[in-house]
Tab-separated table of N, CA and C in Angstrom:
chain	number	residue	atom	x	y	z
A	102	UNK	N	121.419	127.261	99.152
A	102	UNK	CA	120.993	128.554	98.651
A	102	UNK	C	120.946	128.539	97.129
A	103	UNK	N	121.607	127.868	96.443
A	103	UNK	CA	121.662	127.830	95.057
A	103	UNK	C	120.793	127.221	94.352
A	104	UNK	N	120.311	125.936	95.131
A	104	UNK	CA	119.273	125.597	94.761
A	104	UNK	C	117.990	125.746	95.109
A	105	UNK	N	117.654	127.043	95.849
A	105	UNK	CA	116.659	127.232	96.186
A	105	UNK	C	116.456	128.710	95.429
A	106	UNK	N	117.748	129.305	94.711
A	106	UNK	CA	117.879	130.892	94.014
A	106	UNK	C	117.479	129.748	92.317
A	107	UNK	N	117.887	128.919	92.362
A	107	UNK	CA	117.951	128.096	91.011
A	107	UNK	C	116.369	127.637	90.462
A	108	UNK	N	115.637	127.358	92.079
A	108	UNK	CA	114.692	127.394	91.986
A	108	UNK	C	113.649	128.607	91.622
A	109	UNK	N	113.649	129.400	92.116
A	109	UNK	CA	113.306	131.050	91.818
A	109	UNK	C	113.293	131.307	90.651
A	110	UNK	N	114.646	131.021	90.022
A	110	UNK	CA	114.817	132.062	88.596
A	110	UNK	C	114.041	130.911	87.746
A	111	UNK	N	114.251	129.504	87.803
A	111	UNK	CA	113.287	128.874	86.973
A	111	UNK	C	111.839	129.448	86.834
A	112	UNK	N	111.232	129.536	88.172
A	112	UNK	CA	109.728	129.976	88.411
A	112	UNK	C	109.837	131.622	87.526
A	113	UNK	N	110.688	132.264	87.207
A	113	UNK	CA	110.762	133.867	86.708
A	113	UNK	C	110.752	133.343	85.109
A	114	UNK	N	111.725	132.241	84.833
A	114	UNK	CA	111.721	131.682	83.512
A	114	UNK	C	110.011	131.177	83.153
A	115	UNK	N	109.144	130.605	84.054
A	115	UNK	CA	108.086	129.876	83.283
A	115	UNK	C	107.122	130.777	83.198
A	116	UNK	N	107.181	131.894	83.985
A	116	UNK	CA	106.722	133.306	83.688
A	116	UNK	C	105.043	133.512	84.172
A	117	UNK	N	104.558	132.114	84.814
A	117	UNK	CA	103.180	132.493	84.971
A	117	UNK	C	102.832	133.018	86.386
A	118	UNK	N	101.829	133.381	86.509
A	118	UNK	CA	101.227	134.150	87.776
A	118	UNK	C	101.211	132.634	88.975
A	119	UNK	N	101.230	131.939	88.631
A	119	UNK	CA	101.636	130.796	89.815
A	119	UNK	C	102.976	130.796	90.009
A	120	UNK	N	103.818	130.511	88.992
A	120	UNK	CA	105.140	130.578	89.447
A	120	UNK	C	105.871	131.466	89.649
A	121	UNK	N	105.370	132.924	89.255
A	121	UNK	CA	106.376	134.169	90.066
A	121	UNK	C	105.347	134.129	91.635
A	122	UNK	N	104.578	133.679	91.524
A	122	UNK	CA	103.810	133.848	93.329
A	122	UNK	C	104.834	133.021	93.949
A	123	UNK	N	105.112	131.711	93.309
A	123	UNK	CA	105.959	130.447	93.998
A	123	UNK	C	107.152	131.532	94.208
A	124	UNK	N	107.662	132.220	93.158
A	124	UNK	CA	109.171	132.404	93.597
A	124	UNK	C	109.313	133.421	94.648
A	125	UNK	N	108.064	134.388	94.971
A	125	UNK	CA	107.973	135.290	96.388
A	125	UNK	C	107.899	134.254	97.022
A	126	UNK	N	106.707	133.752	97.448
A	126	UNK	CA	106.578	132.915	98.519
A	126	UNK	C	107.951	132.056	98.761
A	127	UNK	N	108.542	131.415	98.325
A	127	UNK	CA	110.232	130.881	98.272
A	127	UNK	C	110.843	131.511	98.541
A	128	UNK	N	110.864	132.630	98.451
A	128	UNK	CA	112.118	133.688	98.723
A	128	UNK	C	111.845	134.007	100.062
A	129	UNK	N	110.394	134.299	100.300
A	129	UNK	CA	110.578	134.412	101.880
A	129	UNK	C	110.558	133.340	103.007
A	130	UNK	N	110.013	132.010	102.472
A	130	UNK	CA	110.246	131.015	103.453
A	130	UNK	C	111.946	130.691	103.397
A	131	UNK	N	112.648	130.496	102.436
A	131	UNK	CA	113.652	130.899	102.378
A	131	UNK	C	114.493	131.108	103.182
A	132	UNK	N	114.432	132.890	103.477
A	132	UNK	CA	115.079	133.196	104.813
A	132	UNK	C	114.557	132.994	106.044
A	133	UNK	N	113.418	132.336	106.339
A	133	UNK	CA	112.646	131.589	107.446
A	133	UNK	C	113.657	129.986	107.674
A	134	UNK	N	113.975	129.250	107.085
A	134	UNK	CA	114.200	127.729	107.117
A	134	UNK	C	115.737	127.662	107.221
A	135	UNK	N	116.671	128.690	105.655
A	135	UNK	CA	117.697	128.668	105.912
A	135	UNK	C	118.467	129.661	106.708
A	136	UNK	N	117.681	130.522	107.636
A	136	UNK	CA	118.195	131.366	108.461
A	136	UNK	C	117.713	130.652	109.950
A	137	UNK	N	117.290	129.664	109.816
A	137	UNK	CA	117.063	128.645	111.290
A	137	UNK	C	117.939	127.636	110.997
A	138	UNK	N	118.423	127.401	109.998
A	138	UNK	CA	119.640	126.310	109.824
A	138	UNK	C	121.092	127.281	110.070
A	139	UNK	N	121.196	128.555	109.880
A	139	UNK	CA	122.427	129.105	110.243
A	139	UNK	C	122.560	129.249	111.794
A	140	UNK	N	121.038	129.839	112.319
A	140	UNK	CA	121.346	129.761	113.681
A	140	UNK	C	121.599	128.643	114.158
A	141	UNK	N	120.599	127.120	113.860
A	141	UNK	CA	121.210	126.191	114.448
A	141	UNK	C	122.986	125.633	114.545
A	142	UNK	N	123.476	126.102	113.479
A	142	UNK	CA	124.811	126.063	113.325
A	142	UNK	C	125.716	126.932	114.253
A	143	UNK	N	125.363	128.229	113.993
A	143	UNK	CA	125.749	129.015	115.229
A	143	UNK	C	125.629	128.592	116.603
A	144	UNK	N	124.723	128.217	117.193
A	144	UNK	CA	124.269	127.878	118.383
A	144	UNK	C	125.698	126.699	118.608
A	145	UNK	N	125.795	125.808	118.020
A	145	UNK	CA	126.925	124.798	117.739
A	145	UNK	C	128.105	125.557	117.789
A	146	UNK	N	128.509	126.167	116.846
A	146	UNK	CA	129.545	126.894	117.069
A	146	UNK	C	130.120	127.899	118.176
A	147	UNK	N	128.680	128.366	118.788
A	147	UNK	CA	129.062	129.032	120.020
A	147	UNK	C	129.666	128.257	121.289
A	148	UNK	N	128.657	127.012	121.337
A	148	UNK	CA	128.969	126.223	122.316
A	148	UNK	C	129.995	125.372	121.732
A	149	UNK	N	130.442	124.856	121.327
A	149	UNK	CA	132.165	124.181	120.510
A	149	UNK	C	133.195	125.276	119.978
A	150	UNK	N	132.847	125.738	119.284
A	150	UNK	CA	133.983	126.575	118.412
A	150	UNK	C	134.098	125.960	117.420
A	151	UNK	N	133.217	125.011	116.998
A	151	UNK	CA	133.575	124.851	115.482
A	151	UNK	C	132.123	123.970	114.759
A	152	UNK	N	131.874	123.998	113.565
A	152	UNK	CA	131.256	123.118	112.788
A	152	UNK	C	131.440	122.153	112.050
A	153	UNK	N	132.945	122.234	112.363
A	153	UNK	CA	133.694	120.420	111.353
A	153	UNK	C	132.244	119.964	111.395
A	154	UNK	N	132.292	118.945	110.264
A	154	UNK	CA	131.713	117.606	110.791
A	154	UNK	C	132.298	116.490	111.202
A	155	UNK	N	133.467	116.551	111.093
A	155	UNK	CA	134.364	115.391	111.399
A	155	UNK	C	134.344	115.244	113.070
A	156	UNK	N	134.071	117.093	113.785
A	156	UNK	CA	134.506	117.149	115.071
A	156	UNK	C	132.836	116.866	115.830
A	157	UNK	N	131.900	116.659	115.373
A	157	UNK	CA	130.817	116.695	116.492
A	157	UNK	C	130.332	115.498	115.611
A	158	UNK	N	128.484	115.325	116.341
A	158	UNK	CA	128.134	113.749	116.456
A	158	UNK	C	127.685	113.800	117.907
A	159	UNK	N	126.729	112.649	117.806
A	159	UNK	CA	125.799	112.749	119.301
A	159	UNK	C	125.518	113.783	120.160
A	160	UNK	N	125.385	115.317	119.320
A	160	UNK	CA	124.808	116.773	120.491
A	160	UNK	C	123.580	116.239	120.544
A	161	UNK	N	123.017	115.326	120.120
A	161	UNK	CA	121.066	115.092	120.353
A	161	UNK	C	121.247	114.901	121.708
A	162	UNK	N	122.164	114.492	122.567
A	162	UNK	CA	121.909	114.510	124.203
A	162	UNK	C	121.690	115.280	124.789
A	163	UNK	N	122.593	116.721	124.132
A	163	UNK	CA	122.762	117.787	125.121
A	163	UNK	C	122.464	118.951	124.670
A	164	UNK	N	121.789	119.031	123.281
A	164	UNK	CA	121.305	120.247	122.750
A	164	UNK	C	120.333	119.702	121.612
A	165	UNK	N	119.060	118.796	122.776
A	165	UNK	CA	117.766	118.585	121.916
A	165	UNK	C	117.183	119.756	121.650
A	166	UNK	N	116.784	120.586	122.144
A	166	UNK	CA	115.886	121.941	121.201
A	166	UNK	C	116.878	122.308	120.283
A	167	UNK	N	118.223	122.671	119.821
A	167	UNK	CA	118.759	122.628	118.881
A	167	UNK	C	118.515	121.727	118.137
A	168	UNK	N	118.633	120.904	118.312
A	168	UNK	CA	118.416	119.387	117.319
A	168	UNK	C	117.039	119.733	116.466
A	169	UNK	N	115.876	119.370	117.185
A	169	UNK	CA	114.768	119.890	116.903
A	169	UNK	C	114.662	121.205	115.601
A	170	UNK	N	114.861	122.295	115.796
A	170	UNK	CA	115.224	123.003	115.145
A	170	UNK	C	115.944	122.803	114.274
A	171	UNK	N	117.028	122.432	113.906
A	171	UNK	CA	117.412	121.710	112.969
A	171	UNK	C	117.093	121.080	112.209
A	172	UNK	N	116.308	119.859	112.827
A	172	UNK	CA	115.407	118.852	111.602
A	172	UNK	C	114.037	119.531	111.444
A	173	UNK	N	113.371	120.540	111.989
A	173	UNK	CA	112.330	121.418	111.289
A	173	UNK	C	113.124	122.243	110.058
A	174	UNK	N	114.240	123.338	109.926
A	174	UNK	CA	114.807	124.096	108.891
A	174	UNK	C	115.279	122.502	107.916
A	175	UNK	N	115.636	121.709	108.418
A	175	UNK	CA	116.281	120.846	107.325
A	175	UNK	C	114.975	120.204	106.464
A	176	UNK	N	113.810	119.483	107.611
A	176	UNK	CA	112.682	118.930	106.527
A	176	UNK	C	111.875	120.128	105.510
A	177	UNK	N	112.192	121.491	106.171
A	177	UNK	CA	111.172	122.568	105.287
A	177	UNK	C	112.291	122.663	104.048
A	178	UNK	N	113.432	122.899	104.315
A	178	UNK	CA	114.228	122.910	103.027
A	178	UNK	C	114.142	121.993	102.240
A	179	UNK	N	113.753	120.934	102.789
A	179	UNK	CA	113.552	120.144	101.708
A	179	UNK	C	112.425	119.484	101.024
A	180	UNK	N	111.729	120.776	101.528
A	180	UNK	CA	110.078	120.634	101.182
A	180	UNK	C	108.998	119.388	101.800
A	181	UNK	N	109.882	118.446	102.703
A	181	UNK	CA	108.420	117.964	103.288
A	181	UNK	C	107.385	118.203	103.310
A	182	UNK	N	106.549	118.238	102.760
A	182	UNK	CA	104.801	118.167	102.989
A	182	UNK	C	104.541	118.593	104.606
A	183	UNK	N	103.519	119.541	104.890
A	183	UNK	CA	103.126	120.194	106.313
A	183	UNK	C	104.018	121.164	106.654
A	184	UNK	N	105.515	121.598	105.622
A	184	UNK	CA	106.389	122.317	105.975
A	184	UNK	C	106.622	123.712	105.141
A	185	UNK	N	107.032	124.788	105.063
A	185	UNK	CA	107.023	126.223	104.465
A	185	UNK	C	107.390	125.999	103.321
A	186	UNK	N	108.705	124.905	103.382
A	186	UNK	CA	108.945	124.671	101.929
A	186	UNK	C	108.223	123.587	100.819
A	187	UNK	N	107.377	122.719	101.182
A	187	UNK	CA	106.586	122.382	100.362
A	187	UNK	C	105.621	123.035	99.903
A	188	UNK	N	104.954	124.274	100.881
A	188	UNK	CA	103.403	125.316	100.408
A	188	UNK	C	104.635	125.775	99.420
A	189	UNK	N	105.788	126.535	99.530
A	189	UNK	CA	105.928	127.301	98.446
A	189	UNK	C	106.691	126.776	97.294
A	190	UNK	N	107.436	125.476	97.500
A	190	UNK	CA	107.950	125.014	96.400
A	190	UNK	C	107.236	123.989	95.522
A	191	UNK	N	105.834	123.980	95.573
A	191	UNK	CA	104.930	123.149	95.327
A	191	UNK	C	104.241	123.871	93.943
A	192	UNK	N	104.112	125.187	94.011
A	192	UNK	CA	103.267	126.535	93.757
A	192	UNK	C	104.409	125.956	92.264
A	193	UNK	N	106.081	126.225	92.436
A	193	UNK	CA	106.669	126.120	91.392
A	193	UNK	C	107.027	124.508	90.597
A	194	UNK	N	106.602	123.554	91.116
A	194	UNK	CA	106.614	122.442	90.491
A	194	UNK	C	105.342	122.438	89.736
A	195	UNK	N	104.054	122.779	90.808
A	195	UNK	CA	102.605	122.822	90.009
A	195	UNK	C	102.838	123.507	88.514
A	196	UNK	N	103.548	124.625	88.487
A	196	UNK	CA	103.512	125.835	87.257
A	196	UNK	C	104.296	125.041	86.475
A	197	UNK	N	105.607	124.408	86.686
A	197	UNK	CA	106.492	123.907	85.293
A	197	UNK	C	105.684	122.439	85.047
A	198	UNK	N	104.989	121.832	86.083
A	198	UNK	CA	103.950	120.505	85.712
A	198	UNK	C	102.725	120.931	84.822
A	199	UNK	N	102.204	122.174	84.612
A	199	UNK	CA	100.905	122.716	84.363
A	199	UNK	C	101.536	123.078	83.017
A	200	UNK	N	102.842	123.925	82.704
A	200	UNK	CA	102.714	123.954	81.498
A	200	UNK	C	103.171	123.258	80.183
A	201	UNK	N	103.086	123.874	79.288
A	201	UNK	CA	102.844	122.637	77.806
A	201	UNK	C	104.429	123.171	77.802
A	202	UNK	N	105.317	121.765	77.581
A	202	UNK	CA	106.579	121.706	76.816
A	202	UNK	C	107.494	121.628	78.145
A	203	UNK	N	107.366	121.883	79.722
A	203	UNK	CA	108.481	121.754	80.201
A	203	UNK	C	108.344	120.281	81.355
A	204	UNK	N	107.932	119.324	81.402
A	204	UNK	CA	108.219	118.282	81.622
A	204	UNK	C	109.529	118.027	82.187
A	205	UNK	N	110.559	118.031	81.357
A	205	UNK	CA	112.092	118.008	81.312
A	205	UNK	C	112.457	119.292	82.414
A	206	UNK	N	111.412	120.320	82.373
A	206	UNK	CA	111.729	121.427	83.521
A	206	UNK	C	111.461	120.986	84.871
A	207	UNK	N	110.272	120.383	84.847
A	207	UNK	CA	109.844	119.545	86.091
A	207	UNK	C	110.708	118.334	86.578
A	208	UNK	N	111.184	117.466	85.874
A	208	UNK	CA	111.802	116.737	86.124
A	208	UNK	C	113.067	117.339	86.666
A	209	UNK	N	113.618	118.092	86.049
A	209	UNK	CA	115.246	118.810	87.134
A	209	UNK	C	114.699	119.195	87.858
A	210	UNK	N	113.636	119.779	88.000
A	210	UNK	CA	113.482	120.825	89.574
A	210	UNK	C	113.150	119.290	90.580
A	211	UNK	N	112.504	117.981	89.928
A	211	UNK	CA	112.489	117.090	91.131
A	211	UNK	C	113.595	116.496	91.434
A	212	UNK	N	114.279	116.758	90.742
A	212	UNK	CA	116.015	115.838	91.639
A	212	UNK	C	116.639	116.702	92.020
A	213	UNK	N	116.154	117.889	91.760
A	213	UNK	CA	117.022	119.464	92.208
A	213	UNK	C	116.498	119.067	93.836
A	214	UNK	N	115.450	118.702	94.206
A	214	UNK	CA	114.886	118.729	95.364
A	214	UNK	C	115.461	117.658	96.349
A	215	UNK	N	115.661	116.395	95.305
A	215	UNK	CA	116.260	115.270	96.276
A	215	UNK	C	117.776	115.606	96.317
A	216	UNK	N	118.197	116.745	95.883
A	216	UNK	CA	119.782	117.192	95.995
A	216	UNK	C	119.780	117.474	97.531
A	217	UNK	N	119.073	118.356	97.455
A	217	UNK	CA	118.625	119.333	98.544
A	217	UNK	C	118.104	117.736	99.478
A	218	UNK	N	117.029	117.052	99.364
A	218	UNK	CA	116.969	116.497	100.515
A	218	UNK	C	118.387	115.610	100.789
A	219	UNK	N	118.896	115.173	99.985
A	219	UNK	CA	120.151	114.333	100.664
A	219	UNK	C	121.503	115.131	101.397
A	220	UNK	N	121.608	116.520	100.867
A	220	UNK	CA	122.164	116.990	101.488
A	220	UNK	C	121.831	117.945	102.514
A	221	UNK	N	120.747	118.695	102.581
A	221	UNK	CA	120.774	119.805	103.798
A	221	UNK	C	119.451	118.828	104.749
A	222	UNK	N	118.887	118.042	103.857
A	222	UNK	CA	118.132	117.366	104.746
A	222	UNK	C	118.161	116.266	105.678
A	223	UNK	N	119.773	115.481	104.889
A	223	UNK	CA	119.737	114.601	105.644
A	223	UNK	C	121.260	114.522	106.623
A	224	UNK	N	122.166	115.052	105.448
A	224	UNK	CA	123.557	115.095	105.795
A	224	UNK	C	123.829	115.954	107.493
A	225	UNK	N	123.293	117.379	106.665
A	225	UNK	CA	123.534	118.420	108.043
A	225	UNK	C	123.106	117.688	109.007
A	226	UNK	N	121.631	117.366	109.583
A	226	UNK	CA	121.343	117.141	111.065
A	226	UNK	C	122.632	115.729	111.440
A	227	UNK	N	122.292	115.040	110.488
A	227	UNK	CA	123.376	113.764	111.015
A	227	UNK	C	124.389	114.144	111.330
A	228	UNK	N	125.124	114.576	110.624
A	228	UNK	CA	126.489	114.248	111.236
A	228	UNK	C	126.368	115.608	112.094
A	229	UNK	N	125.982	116.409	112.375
A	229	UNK	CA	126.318	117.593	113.772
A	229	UNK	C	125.274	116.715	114.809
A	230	UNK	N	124.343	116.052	114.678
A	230	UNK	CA	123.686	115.647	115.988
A	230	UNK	C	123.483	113.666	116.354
A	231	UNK	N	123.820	112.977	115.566
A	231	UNK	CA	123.642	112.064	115.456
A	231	UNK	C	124.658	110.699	114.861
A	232	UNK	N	125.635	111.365	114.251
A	232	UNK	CA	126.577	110.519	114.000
A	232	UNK	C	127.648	109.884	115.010
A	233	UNK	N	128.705	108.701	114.297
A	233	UNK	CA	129.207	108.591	115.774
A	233	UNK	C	129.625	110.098	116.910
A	234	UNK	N	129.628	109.422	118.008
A	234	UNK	CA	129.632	110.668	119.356
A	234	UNK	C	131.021	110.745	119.392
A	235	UNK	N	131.050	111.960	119.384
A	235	UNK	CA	132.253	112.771	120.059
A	235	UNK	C	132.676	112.792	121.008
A	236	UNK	N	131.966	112.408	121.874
A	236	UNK	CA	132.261	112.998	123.320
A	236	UNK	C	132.141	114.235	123.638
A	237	UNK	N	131.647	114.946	123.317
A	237	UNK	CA	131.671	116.183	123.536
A	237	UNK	C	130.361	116.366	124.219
A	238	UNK	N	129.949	117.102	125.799
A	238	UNK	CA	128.518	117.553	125.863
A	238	UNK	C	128.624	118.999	126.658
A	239	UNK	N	128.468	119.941	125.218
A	239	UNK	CA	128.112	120.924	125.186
A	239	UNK	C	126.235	121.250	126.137
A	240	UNK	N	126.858	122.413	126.416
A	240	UNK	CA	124.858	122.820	127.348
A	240	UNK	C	124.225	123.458	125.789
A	241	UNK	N	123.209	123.349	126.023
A	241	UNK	CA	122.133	124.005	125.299
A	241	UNK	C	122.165	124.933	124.841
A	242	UNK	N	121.878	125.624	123.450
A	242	UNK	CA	121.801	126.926	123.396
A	242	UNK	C	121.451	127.631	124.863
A	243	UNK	N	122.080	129.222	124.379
A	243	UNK	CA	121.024	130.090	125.304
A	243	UNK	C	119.543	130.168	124.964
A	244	UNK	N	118.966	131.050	125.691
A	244	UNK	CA	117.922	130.987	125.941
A	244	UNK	C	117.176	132.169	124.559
A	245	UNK	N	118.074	132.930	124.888
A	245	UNK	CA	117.613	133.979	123.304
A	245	UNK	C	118.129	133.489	121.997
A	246	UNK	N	118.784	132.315	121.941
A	246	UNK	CA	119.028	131.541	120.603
A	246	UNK	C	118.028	130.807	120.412
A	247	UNK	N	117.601	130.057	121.144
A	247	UNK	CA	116.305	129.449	121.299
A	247	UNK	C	115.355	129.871	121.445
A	248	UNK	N	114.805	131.110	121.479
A	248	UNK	CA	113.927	131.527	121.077
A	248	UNK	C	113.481	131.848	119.605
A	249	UNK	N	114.494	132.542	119.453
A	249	UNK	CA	114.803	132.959	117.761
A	249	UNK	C	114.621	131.512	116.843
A	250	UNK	N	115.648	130.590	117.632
A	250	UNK	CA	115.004	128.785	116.713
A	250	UNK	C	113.502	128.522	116.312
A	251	UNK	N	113.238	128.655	117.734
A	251	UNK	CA	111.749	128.442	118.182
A	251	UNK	C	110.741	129.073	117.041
A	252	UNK	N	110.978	130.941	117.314
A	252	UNK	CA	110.488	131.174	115.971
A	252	UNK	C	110.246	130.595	114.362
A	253	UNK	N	111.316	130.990	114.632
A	253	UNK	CA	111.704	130.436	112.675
A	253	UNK	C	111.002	129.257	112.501
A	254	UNK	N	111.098	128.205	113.628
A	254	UNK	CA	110.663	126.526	112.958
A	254	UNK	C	109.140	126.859	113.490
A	255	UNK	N	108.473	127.647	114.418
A	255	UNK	CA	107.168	127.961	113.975
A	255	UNK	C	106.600	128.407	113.009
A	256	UNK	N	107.180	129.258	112.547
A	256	UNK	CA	107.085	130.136	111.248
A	256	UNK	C	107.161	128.989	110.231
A	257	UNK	N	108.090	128.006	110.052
A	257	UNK	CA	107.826	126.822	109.154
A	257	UNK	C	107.119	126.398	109.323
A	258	UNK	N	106.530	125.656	110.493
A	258	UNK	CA	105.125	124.966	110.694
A	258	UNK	C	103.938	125.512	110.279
A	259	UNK	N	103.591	126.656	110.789
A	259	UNK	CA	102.598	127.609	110.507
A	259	UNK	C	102.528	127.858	109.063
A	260	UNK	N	103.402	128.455	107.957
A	260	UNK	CA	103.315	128.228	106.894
A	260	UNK	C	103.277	126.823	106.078
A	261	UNK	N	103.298	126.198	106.591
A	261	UNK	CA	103.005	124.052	106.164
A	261	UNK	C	101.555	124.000	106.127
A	262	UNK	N	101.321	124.541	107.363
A	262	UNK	CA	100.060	124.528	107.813
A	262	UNK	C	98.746	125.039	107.058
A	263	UNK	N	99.086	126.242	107.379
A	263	UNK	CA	98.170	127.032	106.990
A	263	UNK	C	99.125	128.204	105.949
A	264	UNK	N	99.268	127.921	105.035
A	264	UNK	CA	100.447	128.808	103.706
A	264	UNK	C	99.066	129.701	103.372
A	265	UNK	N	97.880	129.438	103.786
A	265	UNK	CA	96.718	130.911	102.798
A	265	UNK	C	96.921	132.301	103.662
A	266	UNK	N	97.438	132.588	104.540
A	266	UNK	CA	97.530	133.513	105.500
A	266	UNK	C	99.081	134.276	104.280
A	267	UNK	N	100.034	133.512	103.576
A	267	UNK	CA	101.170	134.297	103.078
A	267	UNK	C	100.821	133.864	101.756
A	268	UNK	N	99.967	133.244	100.982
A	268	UNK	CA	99.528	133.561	99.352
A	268	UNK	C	98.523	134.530	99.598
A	269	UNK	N	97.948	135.039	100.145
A	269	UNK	CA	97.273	136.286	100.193
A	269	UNK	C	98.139	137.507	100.384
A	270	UNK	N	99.485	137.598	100.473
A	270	UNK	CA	100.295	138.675	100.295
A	270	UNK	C	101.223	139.065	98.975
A	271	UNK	N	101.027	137.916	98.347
A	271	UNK	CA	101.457	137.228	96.677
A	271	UNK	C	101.170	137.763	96.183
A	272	UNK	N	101.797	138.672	95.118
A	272	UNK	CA	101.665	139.950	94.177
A	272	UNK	C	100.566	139.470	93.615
A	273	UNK	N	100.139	138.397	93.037
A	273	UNK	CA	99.179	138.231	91.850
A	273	UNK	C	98.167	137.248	92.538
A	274	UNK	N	96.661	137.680	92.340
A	274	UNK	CA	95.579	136.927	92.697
A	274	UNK	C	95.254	136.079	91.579
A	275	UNK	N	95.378	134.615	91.694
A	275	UNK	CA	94.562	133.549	91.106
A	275	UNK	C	92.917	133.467	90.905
């Protein structure tokens, strides 16, 4: 969250009509990607009682549509390309790349990003679904958690996809 609010206020700092569009558009994929990474966590926590990471590892057996969901909110957070968070965190690299003197701005916001991918992108799914196994095999989310997943990581796709359907709601026309 910090580096995605860190991201924002930069785009408010470079002040142009691309990068306050970037920092709406961010703000709402945002709660699209990292509110499908809380549910995926929840969903975990409902079925275990906990989110250690120390305590889970190998749920990819027994709670693949969780999983799934997971590595959709984790690759959009970390802006993969085809994902919500590259249409909108792209908008704010383009604006600090486009203007004269912040280079050095662009450059933090790109390791700001590989922060973000090494940790929510790569860390989270591993060790809750893929690291050594626990033993543990939890059932599947329910069925109305998984739906709500389902959403959200459509809602990422769909904005990867096709992002002109939510820059046409972007305070400022280019």
């Amino acid at each position: 969250t910090n580096n995605q609010i860190g991201f924002m206020v930069c785009a408010v700092g470079i002040g142009s009509t691309l990068s306050l569009n970037g920092a709406a558009a961010l703000a709402v994929a945002h709660i699209i990607f990292k509110g499908l990474l809380f549910m995926t966590m929840g969903a975990i926590q409902l079925r275990l009682g906990t989110t250690r990471a120390t305590e889970l590892g190998g749920l990819h057996r027994t709670m693949p549509w969780t999983t799934l969901a997971c590595l959709v909110g984790a690759a959009s957070i970390s802006a993969l390309p085809l994902l919500a968070g590259y249409a909108t965190k792209s908008m704010i690299m383009t604006a600090a790349q486009s203007a004269p003197g912040l280079f050095v701005v662009w450059l933090m916001l790109l390791f700001a990003s590989a922060g973000v991918l090494e940790h929510s992108g790569i860390k989270i799914p591993f060790f809750a679904f893929f690291s050594h196994d626990s033993g543990k095999r939890p059932k599947e989310a329910p069925f109305t958690m998984l739906l709500a997943m389902g959403l959200s990581a459509a809602l990422c796709v769909i904005i990867g996809l096709s992002p002109r359907w939510l820059y046409v709601l972007l305070p400022f026309r280019n």
